[in-house]
């Protein structure tokens, strides 16, 4: 009787062990599915025949889902690739084929080099039953997650419906608000840094570049400091309003990257029906820049428990330093 009990116990143990070994392989499911991709820091671009939902991670993993005009995932028949220009490196752009992820409901995966620069251009090209889907994303080192997080942080800063002092577009970037404006007669573009009253102040040691998307394609403009560092200056390739602008602002070893006018969860319309961002205006560049010091109150207390007042000369930038109290 004891022998039978022992044999029965051994068989049960072997069955449990066998199940433990086999189960992970059998029950393995994809990390991202058609149902969950929107919750994984994805950006959605709306084309004429449908939409593209895409995530680009810092380690170079790209996840894509294509949807039809009704917003339903297309589970089969999607082919394509993504091509990345690796900044600062010689050689041809790197192209990675998109591979279907089993049991995901239509998600495709690709692997590109890890994101190492403050801005990386990612081109995508798909075919869905003969219909082309092509587009470009400019993503920071943190990928689409960083763009989503920066947009979420900027929700509290209300600039919608407002114009800059030169009639340009206002955009929060990190602790700053900038005005992006261009002369429609010459294509000269300027970026001003603004104080809490939306008045221009000196740019200090900041650096800025813009990734501009127009009907003729993308262009990255590295802006130069203007006279006396009162603003940034550059030139548009074509005197047309862009459909997308990605802003990179550096200062003091910190970099902020934002997608202009983007709100978390919103859809970016691309192609012929895309709305433009109205940076082109008739301007005489007559607005003066305030060079007087500005008093900024820290959000933090000092060691004695007293509020710290810091004087910045026309700036409010600084992670963990003085911050503007935008209203």
PDB file of C-alpha atoms in Angstrom:
ATOM      1  CA  UNK A   1       0.000   0.000   0.000  1.00  0.00           C
ATOM      2  CA  UNK A   2       2.849   2.312   0.913  1.00  0.00           C
ATOM      3  CA  UNK A   3       4.586   1.505  -2.357  1.00  0.00           C
ATOM      4  CA  UNK A   4       1.449   2.410  -4.328  1.00  0.00           C
ATOM      5  CA  UNK A   5       1.147   5.712  -2.439  1.00  0.00           C
ATOM      6  CA  UNK A   6       4.779   6.522  -3.137  1.00  0.00           C
ATOM      7  CA  UNK A   7       4.374   5.709  -6.830  1.00  0.00           C
ATOM      8  CA  UNK A   8       1.207   7.835  -6.986  1.00  0.00           C
ATOM      9  CA  UNK A   9       3.041  10.775  -5.301  1.00  0.00           C
ATOM     10  CA  UNK A  10       5.951  10.482  -7.732  1.00  0.00           C
ATOM     11  CA  UNK A  11       3.602  10.504 -10.722  1.00  0.00           C
ATOM     12  CA  UNK A  12       1.812  13.605  -9.416  1.00  0.00           C
ATOM     13  CA  UNK A  13       5.140  15.384  -8.838  1.00  0.00           C
ATOM     14  CA  UNK A  14       6.331  14.516 -12.350  1.00  0.00           C
ATOM     15  CA  UNK A  15       3.057  15.807 -13.817  1.00  0.00           C
ATOM     16  CA  UNK A  16       3.375  19.094 -11.945  1.00  0.00           C
ATOM     17  CA  UNK A  17       7.000  19.504 -13.015  1.00  0.00           C
ATOM     18  CA  UNK A  18       6.092  18.726 -16.624  1.00  0.00           C
ATOM     19  CA  UNK A  19       3.334  21.327 -16.530  1.00  0.00           C
ATOM     20  CA  UNK A  20       5.711  23.957 -15.090  1.00  0.00           C
ATOM     21  CA  UNK A  21       8.165  23.385 -17.937  1.00  0.00           C
ATOM     22  CA  UNK A  22       5.624  23.344 -20.741  1.00  0.00           C
ATOM     23  CA  UNK A  23       3.193  26.039 -19.587  1.00  0.00           C
ATOM     24  CA  UNK A  24       5.292  29.184 -20.204  1.00  0.00           C
ATOM     25  CA  UNK A  25       5.838  28.218 -23.833  1.00  0.00           C
ATOM     26  CA  UNK A  26       2.222  27.340 -24.382  1.00  0.00           C
ATOM     27  CA  UNK A  27       0.729  30.325 -22.603  1.00  0.00           C
ATOM     28  CA  UNK A  28       3.179  32.946 -23.886  1.00  0.00           C
ATOM     29  CA  UNK A  29       1.314  35.962 -25.219  1.00  0.00           C
ATOM     30  CA  UNK A  30       2.592  39.079 -27.002  1.00  0.00           C
ATOM     31  CA  UNK A  31       3.653  42.035 -24.854  1.00  0.00           C
ATOM     32  CA  UNK A  32       1.705  44.492 -27.018  1.00  0.00           C
ATOM     33  CA  UNK A  33      -1.527  43.684 -28.834  1.00  0.00           C
ATOM     34  CA  UNK A  34      -4.000  45.563 -31.012  1.00  0.00           C
ATOM     35  CA  UNK A  35      -6.019  46.254 -27.865  1.00  0.00           C
ATOM     36  CA  UNK A  36      -3.108  47.533 -25.744  1.00  0.00           C
ATOM     37  CA  UNK A  37      -0.864  49.402 -28.180  1.00  0.00           C
ATOM     38  CA  UNK A  38      -2.587  52.752 -27.512  1.00  0.00           C
ATOM     39  CA  UNK A  39      -1.668  52.399 -23.828  1.00  0.00           C
ATOM     40  CA  UNK A  40       2.027  51.862 -24.615  1.00  0.00           C
ATOM     41  CA  UNK A  41       3.102  55.424 -25.520  1.00  0.00           C
ATOM     42  CA  UNK A  42       2.027  55.150 -29.156  1.00  0.00           C
ATOM     43  CA  UNK A  43       1.527  58.023 -31.593  1.00  0.00           C
ATOM     44  CA  UNK A  44      -1.291  57.781 -34.132  1.00  0.00           C
ATOM     45  CA  UNK A  45      -1.019  59.323 -37.591  1.00  0.00           C
ATOM     46  CA  UNK A  46      -4.178  59.552 -39.713  1.00  0.00           C
ATOM     47  CA  UNK A  47      -3.797  58.958 -43.459  1.00  0.00           C
ATOM     48  CA  UNK A  48      -6.446  59.024 -46.177  1.00  0.00           C
ATOM     49  CA  UNK A  49      -6.919  55.210 -46.299  1.00  0.00           C
ATOM     50  CA  UNK A  50      -6.583  54.631 -42.565  1.00  0.00           C
ATOM     51  CA  UNK A  51      -4.255  55.240 -39.621  1.00  0.00           C
ATOM     52  CA  UNK A  52      -0.876  54.095 -38.326  1.00  0.00           C
ATOM     53  CA  UNK A  53      -0.326  53.541 -34.597  1.00  0.00           C
ATOM     54  CA  UNK A  54       3.386  53.402 -33.758  1.00  0.00           C
ATOM     55  CA  UNK A  55       5.693  53.185 -30.775  1.00  0.00           C
ATOM     56  CA  UNK A  56       9.451  53.701 -30.951  1.00  0.00           C
ATOM     57  CA  UNK A  57      11.321  52.689 -27.798  1.00  0.00           C
ATOM     58  CA  UNK A  58      14.696  53.923 -26.607  1.00  0.00           C
ATOM     59  CA  UNK A  59      16.254  50.508 -27.273  1.00  0.00           C
ATOM     60  CA  UNK A  60      15.163  50.692 -30.931  1.00  0.00           C
ATOM     61  CA  UNK A  61      12.136  48.432 -30.744  1.00  0.00           C
ATOM     62  CA  UNK A  62       9.395  49.604 -33.117  1.00  0.00           C
ATOM     63  CA  UNK A  63       5.778  48.449 -32.756  1.00  0.00           C
ATOM     64  CA  UNK A  64       3.188  49.192 -35.454  1.00  0.00           C
ATOM     65  CA  UNK A  65      -0.524  48.648 -35.933  1.00  0.00           C
ATOM     66  CA  UNK A  66      -2.394  49.720 -39.078  1.00  0.00           C
ATOM     67  CA  UNK A  67      -6.118  50.464 -38.873  1.00  0.00           C
ATOM     68  CA  UNK A  68      -8.712  50.935 -41.603  1.00  0.00           C
ATOM     69  CA  UNK A  69     -10.889  54.036 -42.151  1.00  0.00           C
ATOM     70  CA  UNK A  70     -13.317  52.804 -39.488  1.00  0.00           C
ATOM     71  CA  UNK A  71     -10.560  52.436 -36.899  1.00  0.00           C
ATOM     72  CA  UNK A  72     -10.540  48.633 -36.967  1.00  0.00           C
ATOM     73  CA  UNK A  73      -7.143  46.867 -36.765  1.00  0.00           C
ATOM     74  CA  UNK A  74      -6.006  45.233 -39.991  1.00  0.00           C
ATOM     75  CA  UNK A  75      -4.781  41.836 -38.836  1.00  0.00           C
ATOM     76  CA  UNK A  76      -3.499  40.489 -42.172  1.00  0.00           C
ATOM     77  CA  UNK A  77      -2.017  41.659 -45.451  1.00  0.00           C
ATOM     78  CA  UNK A  78       0.180  44.466 -44.075  1.00  0.00           C
ATOM     79  CA  UNK A  79       3.806  44.609 -45.228  1.00  0.00           C
ATOM     80  CA  UNK A  80       6.440  47.280 -44.911  1.00  0.00           C
ATOM     81  CA  UNK A  81       9.537  48.579 -43.206  1.00  0.00           C
ATOM     82  CA  UNK A  82      10.977  51.429 -41.192  1.00  0.00           C
ATOM     83  CA  UNK A  83      14.122  53.325 -42.132  1.00  0.00           C
ATOM     84  CA  UNK A  84      16.168  55.345 -39.691  1.00  0.00           C
ATOM     85  CA  UNK A  85      18.857  57.955 -40.241  1.00  0.00           C
ATOM     86  CA  UNK A  86      21.390  57.469 -37.469  1.00  0.00           C
ATOM     87  CA  UNK A  87      22.660  60.956 -36.584  1.00  0.00           C
ATOM     88  CA  UNK A  88      26.393  61.515 -36.561  1.00  0.00           C
ATOM     89  CA  UNK A  89      27.219  58.185 -38.212  1.00  0.00           C
ATOM     90  CA  UNK A  90      28.484  57.557 -41.736  1.00  0.00           C
ATOM     91  CA  UNK A  91      26.899  55.087 -44.134  1.00  0.00           C
ATOM     92  CA  UNK A  92      23.488  54.418 -45.615  1.00  0.00           C
ATOM     93  CA  UNK A  93      20.280  54.668 -43.549  1.00  0.00           C
ATOM     94  CA  UNK A  94      19.297  51.506 -41.704  1.00  0.00           C
ATOM     95  CA  UNK A  95      16.132  49.747 -42.895  1.00  0.00           C
ATOM     96  CA  UNK A  96      14.306  47.141 -40.816  1.00  0.00           C
ATOM     97  CA  UNK A  97      11.473  44.954 -42.083  1.00  0.00           C
ATOM     98  CA  UNK A  98       8.285  44.784 -40.050  1.00  0.00           C
ATOM     99  CA  UNK A  99       7.449  41.254 -38.904  1.00  0.00           C
ATOM    100  CA  UNK A 100       3.955  40.192 -37.724  1.00  0.00           C
ATOM    101  CA  UNK A 101       3.679  39.385 -34.031  1.00  0.00           C
ATOM    102  CA  UNK A 102       1.704  36.119 -33.606  1.00  0.00           C
ATOM    103  CA  UNK A 103      -1.576  36.283 -31.669  1.00  0.00           C
ATOM    104  CA  UNK A 104      -1.395  40.091 -31.421  1.00  0.00           C
ATOM    105  CA  UNK A 105      -4.321  41.023 -33.670  1.00  0.00           C
ATOM    106  CA  UNK A 106      -2.217  42.729 -36.340  1.00  0.00           C
ATOM    107  CA  UNK A 107       0.793  44.194 -34.484  1.00  0.00           C
ATOM    108  CA  UNK A 108       4.075  44.253 -36.411  1.00  0.00           C
ATOM    109  CA  UNK A 109       7.579  44.533 -34.921  1.00  0.00           C
ATOM    110  CA  UNK A 110      10.920  45.847 -36.161  1.00  0.00           C
ATOM    111  CA  UNK A 111      14.290  46.590 -34.566  1.00  0.00           C
ATOM    112  CA  UNK A 112      16.336  49.670 -35.406  1.00  0.00           C
ATOM    113  CA  UNK A 113      19.532  50.936 -33.729  1.00  0.00           C
ATOM    114  CA  UNK A 114      19.000  52.324 -30.207  1.00  0.00           C
ATOM    115  CA  UNK A 115      18.066  56.003 -30.025  1.00  0.00           C
ATOM    116  CA  UNK A 116      21.217  57.891 -29.033  1.00  0.00           C
ATOM    117  CA  UNK A 117      20.728  61.418 -30.388  1.00  0.00           C
ATOM    118  CA  UNK A 118      18.400  64.172 -29.204  1.00  0.00           C
ATOM    119  CA  UNK A 119      16.381  63.717 -32.427  1.00  0.00           C
ATOM    120  CA  UNK A 120      16.190  60.731 -34.776  1.00  0.00           C
ATOM    121  CA  UNK A 121      14.261  60.619 -38.046  1.00  0.00           C
ATOM    122  CA  UNK A 122      12.207  57.435 -38.491  1.00  0.00           C
ATOM    123  CA  UNK A 123      10.562  56.898 -41.900  1.00  0.00           C
ATOM    124  CA  UNK A 124       7.876  54.264 -42.346  1.00  0.00           C
ATOM    125  CA  UNK A 125       6.463  52.732 -45.511  1.00  0.00           C
ATOM    126  CA  UNK A 126       3.653  50.164 -45.556  1.00  0.00           C
ATOM    127  CA  UNK A 127       1.362  48.604 -48.098  1.00  0.00           C
ATOM    128  CA  UNK A 128      -2.110  47.472 -47.143  1.00  0.00           C
ATOM    129  CA  UNK A 129      -3.929  45.731 -49.978  1.00  0.00           C
ATOM    130  CA  UNK A 130      -2.066  47.943 -52.435  1.00  0.00           C
ATOM    131  CA  UNK A 131      -2.714  51.171 -50.523  1.00  0.00           C
ATOM    132  CA  UNK A 132       0.494  52.994 -49.479  1.00  0.00           C
ATOM    133  CA  UNK A 133       1.039  54.388 -45.989  1.00  0.00           C
ATOM    134  CA  UNK A 134       4.174  56.521 -45.780  1.00  0.00           C
ATOM    135  CA  UNK A 135       5.234  58.967 -43.111  1.00  0.00           C
ATOM    136  CA  UNK A 136       8.002  60.336 -40.919  1.00  0.00           C
ATOM    137  CA  UNK A 137       8.401  60.642 -37.156  1.00  0.00           C
ATOM    138  CA  UNK A 138      11.103  62.650 -35.413  1.00  0.00           C
ATOM    139  CA  UNK A 139      11.619  61.068 -32.007  1.00  0.00           C
ATOM    140  CA  UNK A 140      13.859  62.057 -29.071  1.00  0.00           C
ATOM    141  CA  UNK A 141      16.198  59.757 -27.196  1.00  0.00           C
ATOM    142  CA  UNK A 142      13.285  58.551 -25.078  1.00  0.00           C
ATOM    143  CA  UNK A 143      11.223  57.651 -28.162  1.00  0.00           C
ATOM    144  CA  UNK A 144       7.470  58.164 -28.467  1.00  0.00           C
ATOM    145  CA  UNK A 145       7.148  57.745 -24.705  1.00  0.00           C
ATOM    146  CA  UNK A 146       9.119  60.961 -24.146  1.00  0.00           C
ATOM    147  CA  UNK A 147       6.893  62.867 -26.590  1.00  0.00           C
ATOM    148  CA  UNK A 148       3.775  61.623 -24.796  1.00  0.00           C
ATOM    149  CA  UNK A 149       5.175  62.481 -21.379  1.00  0.00           C
ATOM    150  CA  UNK A 150       6.230  65.990 -22.415  1.00  0.00           C
ATOM    151  CA  UNK A 151       2.784  66.606 -23.903  1.00  0.00           C
ATOM    152  CA  UNK A 152       1.169  65.458 -20.652  1.00  0.00           C
ATOM    153  CA  UNK A 153       3.372  67.787 -18.603  1.00  0.00           C
ATOM    154  CA  UNK A 154       2.468  70.731 -20.847  1.00  0.00           C
ATOM    155  CA  UNK A 155      -1.311  70.303 -20.456  1.00  0.00           C
ATOM    156  CA  UNK A 156      -1.385  72.690 -17.505  1.00  0.00           C
ATOM    157  CA  UNK A 157       0.122  75.517 -19.575  1.00  0.00           C
ATOM    158  CA  UNK A 158      -2.737  77.157 -21.440  1.00  0.00           C
ATOM    159  CA  UNK A 159      -1.564  78.779 -24.675  1.00  0.00           C
ATOM    160  CA  UNK A 160      -4.231  77.546 -27.099  1.00  0.00           C
ATOM    161  CA  UNK A 161      -5.856  80.350 -29.071  1.00  0.00           C
ATOM    162  CA  UNK A 162      -3.080  82.771 -28.125  1.00  0.00           C
ATOM    163  CA  UNK A 163      -0.505  84.300 -30.453  1.00  0.00           C
ATOM    164  CA  UNK A 164       3.036  85.357 -29.678  1.00  0.00           C
ATOM    165  CA  UNK A 165       4.154  89.013 -29.653  1.00  0.00           C
ATOM    166  CA  UNK A 166       5.190  88.683 -33.303  1.00  0.00           C
ATOM    167  CA  UNK A 167       2.007  86.854 -34.285  1.00  0.00           C
ATOM    168  CA  UNK A 168       3.657  83.439 -34.193  1.00  0.00           C
ATOM    169  CA  UNK A 169       2.772  80.073 -32.634  1.00  0.00           C
ATOM    170  CA  UNK A 170       3.271  79.521 -28.897  1.00  0.00           C
ATOM    171  CA  UNK A 171       4.658  76.230 -27.609  1.00  0.00           C
ATOM    172  CA  UNK A 172       5.645  75.142 -24.070  1.00  0.00           C
ATOM    173  CA  UNK A 173       9.036  73.386 -24.028  1.00  0.00           C
ATOM    174  CA  UNK A 174      10.241  72.186 -20.659  1.00  0.00           C
ATOM    175  CA  UNK A 175      10.216  75.178 -18.301  1.00  0.00           C
ATOM    176  CA  UNK A 176       9.994  77.671 -21.177  1.00  0.00           C
ATOM    177  CA  UNK A 177       7.430  78.964 -23.607  1.00  0.00           C
ATOM    178  CA  UNK A 178       8.739  79.760 -27.075  1.00  0.00           C
ATOM    179  CA  UNK A 179       7.258  81.621 -30.018  1.00  0.00           C
ATOM    180  CA  UNK A 180       7.868  80.124 -33.470  1.00  0.00           C
ATOM    181  CA  UNK A 181       7.345  82.642 -36.256  1.00  0.00           C
ATOM    182  CA  UNK A 182       8.458  83.152 -39.865  1.00  0.00           C
ATOM    183  CA  UNK A 183       8.275  85.999 -42.355  1.00  0.00           C
ATOM    184  CA  UNK A 184       5.986  84.901 -45.186  1.00  0.00           C
ATOM    185  CA  UNK A 185       7.798  87.197 -47.638  1.00  0.00           C
ATOM    186  CA  UNK A 186      11.332  85.877 -47.021  1.00  0.00           C
ATOM    187  CA  UNK A 187      10.948  82.545 -45.215  1.00  0.00           C
ATOM    188  CA  UNK A 188      13.189  83.795 -42.387  1.00  0.00           C
ATOM    189  CA  UNK A 189      12.237  81.960 -39.196  1.00  0.00           C
ATOM    190  CA  UNK A 190      12.787  83.080 -35.635  1.00  0.00           C
ATOM    191  CA  UNK A 191      12.212  81.509 -32.245  1.00  0.00           C
ATOM    192  CA  UNK A 192      11.785  83.761 -29.211  1.00  0.00           C
ATOM    193  CA  UNK A 193      11.904  82.726 -25.543  1.00  0.00           C
ATOM    194  CA  UNK A 194       9.075  84.354 -23.577  1.00  0.00           C
ATOM    195  CA  UNK A 195       8.580  85.354 -19.942  1.00  0.00           C
ATOM    196  CA  UNK A 196       5.394  84.620 -17.909  1.00  0.00           C
ATOM    197  CA  UNK A 197       3.733  87.656 -19.501  1.00  0.00           C
ATOM    198  CA  UNK A 198       4.566  86.290 -22.979  1.00  0.00           C
ATOM    199  CA  UNK A 199       7.175  88.993 -23.558  1.00  0.00           C
ATOM    200  CA  UNK A 200      10.470  88.114 -25.313  1.00  0.00           C
ATOM    201  CA  UNK A 201      13.582  87.737 -23.145  1.00  0.00           C
ATOM    202  CA  UNK A 202      17.217  86.931 -24.083  1.00  0.00           C
ATOM    203  CA  UNK A 203      17.846  83.315 -25.052  1.00  0.00           C
ATOM    204  CA  UNK A 204      20.826  82.903 -22.711  1.00  0.00           C
ATOM    205  CA  UNK A 205      22.823  79.738 -23.409  1.00  0.00           C
ATOM    206  CA  UNK A 206      19.921  77.802 -24.861  1.00  0.00           C
ATOM    207  CA  UNK A 207      20.179  75.914 -28.168  1.00  0.00           C
ATOM    208  CA  UNK A 208      17.215  75.124 -30.420  1.00  0.00           C
ATOM    209  CA  UNK A 209      16.521  73.130 -33.551  1.00  0.00           C
ATOM    210  CA  UNK A 210      13.276  72.419 -35.369  1.00  0.00           C
ATOM    211  CA  UNK A 211      12.146  69.395 -37.371  1.00  0.00           C
ATOM    212  CA  UNK A 212       9.751  70.894 -39.929  1.00  0.00           C
ATOM    213  CA  UNK A 213       7.295  68.789 -41.959  1.00  0.00           C
ATOM    214  CA  UNK A 214       5.684  70.261 -45.078  1.00  0.00           C
ATOM    215  CA  UNK A 215       4.039  68.806 -48.173  1.00  0.00           C
ATOM    216  CA  UNK A 216       7.493  68.656 -49.791  1.00  0.00           C
ATOM    217  CA  UNK A 217       8.961  66.546 -46.961  1.00  0.00           C
ATOM    218  CA  UNK A 218      10.810  66.880 -43.643  1.00  0.00           C
ATOM    219  CA  UNK A 219      13.649  69.274 -42.874  1.00  0.00           C
ATOM    220  CA  UNK A 220      15.716  69.822 -39.721  1.00  0.00           C
ATOM    221  CA  UNK A 221      16.753  73.423 -39.070  1.00  0.00           C
ATOM    222  CA  UNK A 222      19.497  74.132 -36.534  1.00  0.00           C
ATOM    223  CA  UNK A 223      18.798  77.693 -35.446  1.00  0.00           C
ATOM    224  CA  UNK A 224      21.603  80.165 -34.765  1.00  0.00           C
ATOM    225  CA  UNK A 225      21.610  82.836 -32.028  1.00  0.00           C
ATOM    226  CA  UNK A 226      20.553  86.239 -33.329  1.00  0.00           C
ATOM    227  CA  UNK A 227      22.322  89.529 -32.503  1.00  0.00           C
ATOM    228  CA  UNK A 228      23.062  89.886 -28.775  1.00  0.00           C
ATOM    229  CA  UNK A 229      21.389  86.485 -28.276  1.00  0.00           C
ATOM    230  CA  UNK A 230      17.949  88.073 -28.224  1.00  0.00           C
ATOM    231  CA  UNK A 231      16.331  85.325 -30.354  1.00  0.00           C
ATOM    232  CA  UNK A 232      17.132  82.373 -32.626  1.00  0.00           C
ATOM    233  CA  UNK A 233      17.193  82.638 -36.396  1.00  0.00           C
ATOM    234  CA  UNK A 234      17.095  80.332 -39.424  1.00  0.00           C
ATOM    235  CA  UNK A 235      15.420  79.908 -42.807  1.00  0.00           C
ATOM    236  CA  UNK A 236      12.627  77.734 -44.179  1.00  0.00           C
ATOM    237  CA  UNK A 237      13.341  75.678 -47.288  1.00  0.00           C
ATOM    238  CA  UNK A 238       9.915  76.536 -48.660  1.00  0.00           C
ATOM    239  CA  UNK A 239       7.723  79.489 -47.725  1.00  0.00           C
ATOM    240  CA  UNK A 240       4.777  77.331 -46.671  1.00  0.00           C
ATOM    241  CA  UNK A 241       3.241  76.641 -43.270  1.00  0.00           C
ATOM    242  CA  UNK A 242       4.326  73.244 -41.876  1.00  0.00           C
ATOM    243  CA  UNK A 243       2.001  70.425 -40.866  1.00  0.00           C
ATOM    244  CA  UNK A 244       4.252  69.214 -38.020  1.00  0.00           C
ATOM    245  CA  UNK A 245       6.985  70.816 -35.938  1.00  0.00           C
ATOM    246  CA  UNK A 246       9.171  69.011 -33.424  1.00  0.00           C
ATOM    247  CA  UNK A 247      11.118  71.343 -31.123  1.00  0.00           C
ATOM    248  CA  UNK A 248      14.421  70.474 -29.436  1.00  0.00           C
ATOM    249  CA  UNK A 249      15.586  72.873 -26.713  1.00  0.00           C
ATOM    250  CA  UNK A 250      18.885  72.377 -24.857  1.00  0.00           C
ATOM    251  CA  UNK A 251      20.228  74.251 -21.868  1.00  0.00           C
ATOM    252  CA  UNK A 252      22.620  73.445 -19.066  1.00  0.00           C
ATOM    253  CA  UNK A 253      23.087  69.824 -20.100  1.00  0.00           C
ATOM    254  CA  UNK A 254      19.321  69.182 -20.211  1.00  0.00           C
ATOM    255  CA  UNK A 255      17.288  68.583 -23.365  1.00  0.00           C
ATOM    256  CA  UNK A 256      13.522  68.919 -23.854  1.00  0.00           C
ATOM    257  CA  UNK A 257      11.763  67.692 -26.991  1.00  0.00           C
ATOM    258  CA  UNK A 258       8.114  68.377 -27.831  1.00  0.00           C
ATOM    259  CA  UNK A 259       5.750  67.885 -30.732  1.00  0.00           C
ATOM    260  CA  UNK A 260       4.149  71.253 -31.410  1.00  0.00           C
ATOM    261  CA  UNK A 261       0.387  71.511 -30.683  1.00  0.00           C
ATOM    262  CA  UNK A 262       0.203  67.831 -29.718  1.00  0.00           C
ATOM    263  CA  UNK A 263      -2.011  66.634 -26.853  1.00  0.00           C
ATOM    264  CA  UNK A 264      -1.846  63.160 -25.258  1.00  0.00           C
ATOM    265  CA  UNK A 265      -4.089  60.717 -27.091  1.00  0.00           C
ATOM    266  CA  UNK A 266      -4.828  63.007 -30.016  1.00  0.00           C
ATOM    267  CA  UNK A 267      -4.504  61.917 -33.655  1.00  0.00           C
ATOM    268  CA  UNK A 268      -1.945  63.550 -35.941  1.00  0.00           C
ATOM    269  CA  UNK A 269      -3.449  64.102 -39.391  1.00  0.00           C
ATOM    270  CA  UNK A 270      -0.923  63.764 -42.212  1.00  0.00           C
ATOM    271  CA  UNK A 271      -1.115  63.937 -45.989  1.00  0.00           C
ATOM    272  CA  UNK A 272      -3.084  66.353 -48.191  1.00  0.00           C
ATOM    273  CA  UNK A 273      -5.806  66.920 -45.589  1.00  0.00           C
ATOM    274  CA  UNK A 274      -3.403  67.750 -42.745  1.00  0.00           C
ATOM    275  CA  UNK A 275      -4.012  71.117 -41.054  1.00  0.00           C
ATOM    276  CA  UNK A 276      -1.071  73.516 -41.104  1.00  0.00           C
ATOM    277  CA  UNK A 277       0.643  75.271 -38.206  1.00  0.00           C
ATOM    278  CA  UNK A 278       0.422  78.980 -38.952  1.00  0.00           C
ATOM    279  CA  UNK A 279       3.931  80.266 -38.325  1.00  0.00           C
ATOM    280  CA  UNK A 280       4.086  82.394 -41.501  1.00  0.00           C
ATOM    281  CA  UNK A 281       3.038  85.982 -40.854  1.00  0.00           C
ATOM    282  CA  UNK A 282       3.691  89.461 -42.200  1.00  0.00           C
ATOM    283  CA  UNK A 283       6.108  90.828 -39.635  1.00  0.00           C
ATOM    284  CA  UNK A 284       8.419  93.814 -39.274  1.00  0.00           C
ATOM    285  CA  UNK A 285      10.331  92.243 -36.365  1.00  0.00           C
ATOM    286  CA  UNK A 286       9.608  95.361 -34.320  1.00  0.00           C
ATOM    287  CA  UNK A 287       8.961  93.655 -30.979  1.00  0.00           C
ATOM    288  CA  UNK A 288      11.554  94.551 -28.328  1.00  0.00           C
ATOM    289  CA  UNK A 289      13.220  91.983 -26.089  1.00  0.00           C
ATOM    290  CA  UNK A 290      13.117  92.586 -22.328  1.00  0.00           C
ATOM    291  CA  UNK A 291      16.689  92.394 -20.985  1.00  0.00           C
ATOM    292  CA  UNK A 292      15.836  93.340 -17.380  1.00  0.00           C
ATOM    293  CA  UNK A 293      16.304  90.705 -14.653  1.00  0.00           C
ATOM    294  CA  UNK A 294      13.223  88.713 -13.692  1.00  0.00           C
ATOM    295  CA  UNK A 295      12.543  87.513 -10.138  1.00  0.00           C
ATOM    296  CA  UNK A 296      11.585  83.849  -9.944  1.00  0.00           C
ATOM    297  CA  UNK A 297      10.384  82.085  -6.777  1.00  0.00           C
ATOM    298  CA  UNK A 298      11.536  78.527  -6.180  1.00  0.00           C
ATOM    299  CA  UNK A 299       8.951  75.809  -5.689  1.00  0.00           C
ATOM    300  CA  UNK A 300      11.305  74.298  -3.078  1.00  0.00           C
ATOM    301  CA  UNK A 301      12.405  75.594   0.313  1.00  0.00           C
ATOM    302  CA  UNK A 302      15.998  76.049   1.386  1.00  0.00           C
ATOM    303  CA  UNK A 303      17.593  74.249   4.338  1.00  0.00           C
ATOM    304  CA  UNK A 304      16.142  76.767   6.807  1.00  0.00           C
ATOM    305  CA  UNK A 305      12.583  76.250   5.575  1.00  0.00           C
ATOM    306  CA  UNK A 306      12.426  79.685   3.942  1.00  0.00           C
ATOM    307  CA  UNK A 307      11.265  80.204   0.337  1.00  0.00           C
ATOM    308  CA  UNK A 308      14.155  80.824  -2.026  1.00  0.00           C
ATOM    309  CA  UNK A 309      14.023  83.791  -4.405  1.00  0.00           C
ATOM    310  CA  UNK A 310      16.340  83.558  -7.390  1.00  0.00           C
ATOM    311  CA  UNK A 311      16.970  86.336  -9.880  1.00  0.00           C
ATOM    312  CA  UNK A 312      17.309  85.189 -13.480  1.00  0.00           C
ATOM    313  CA  UNK A 313      18.246  87.605 -16.210  1.00  0.00           C
ATOM    314  CA  UNK A 314      15.245  87.074 -18.432  1.00  0.00           C
ATOM    315  CA  UNK A 315      14.967  83.317 -18.076  1.00  0.00           C
ATOM    316  CA  UNK A 316      12.983  80.770 -16.160  1.00  0.00           C
ATOM    317  CA  UNK A 317      14.718  77.610 -17.260  1.00  0.00           C
ATOM    318  CA  UNK A 318      16.049  74.957 -14.954  1.00  0.00           C
ATOM    319  CA  UNK A 319      15.094  71.447 -13.930  1.00  0.00           C
ATOM    320  CA  UNK A 320      15.129  71.531 -10.135  1.00  0.00           C
ATOM    321  CA  UNK A 321      15.968  75.248 -10.259  1.00  0.00           C
ATOM    322  CA  UNK A 322      13.720  78.318 -10.443  1.00  0.00           C
ATOM    323  CA  UNK A 323      10.573  77.742 -12.489  1.00  0.00           C
ATOM    324  CA  UNK A 324       8.050  80.151 -13.956  1.00  0.00           C
ATOM    325  CA  UNK A 325       4.593  80.079 -12.427  1.00  0.00           C
ATOM    326  CA  UNK A 326       2.625  79.886 -15.677  1.00  0.00           C
ATOM    327  CA  UNK A 327      -1.047  80.747 -15.381  1.00  0.00           C
TER     328      UNK A 327
END
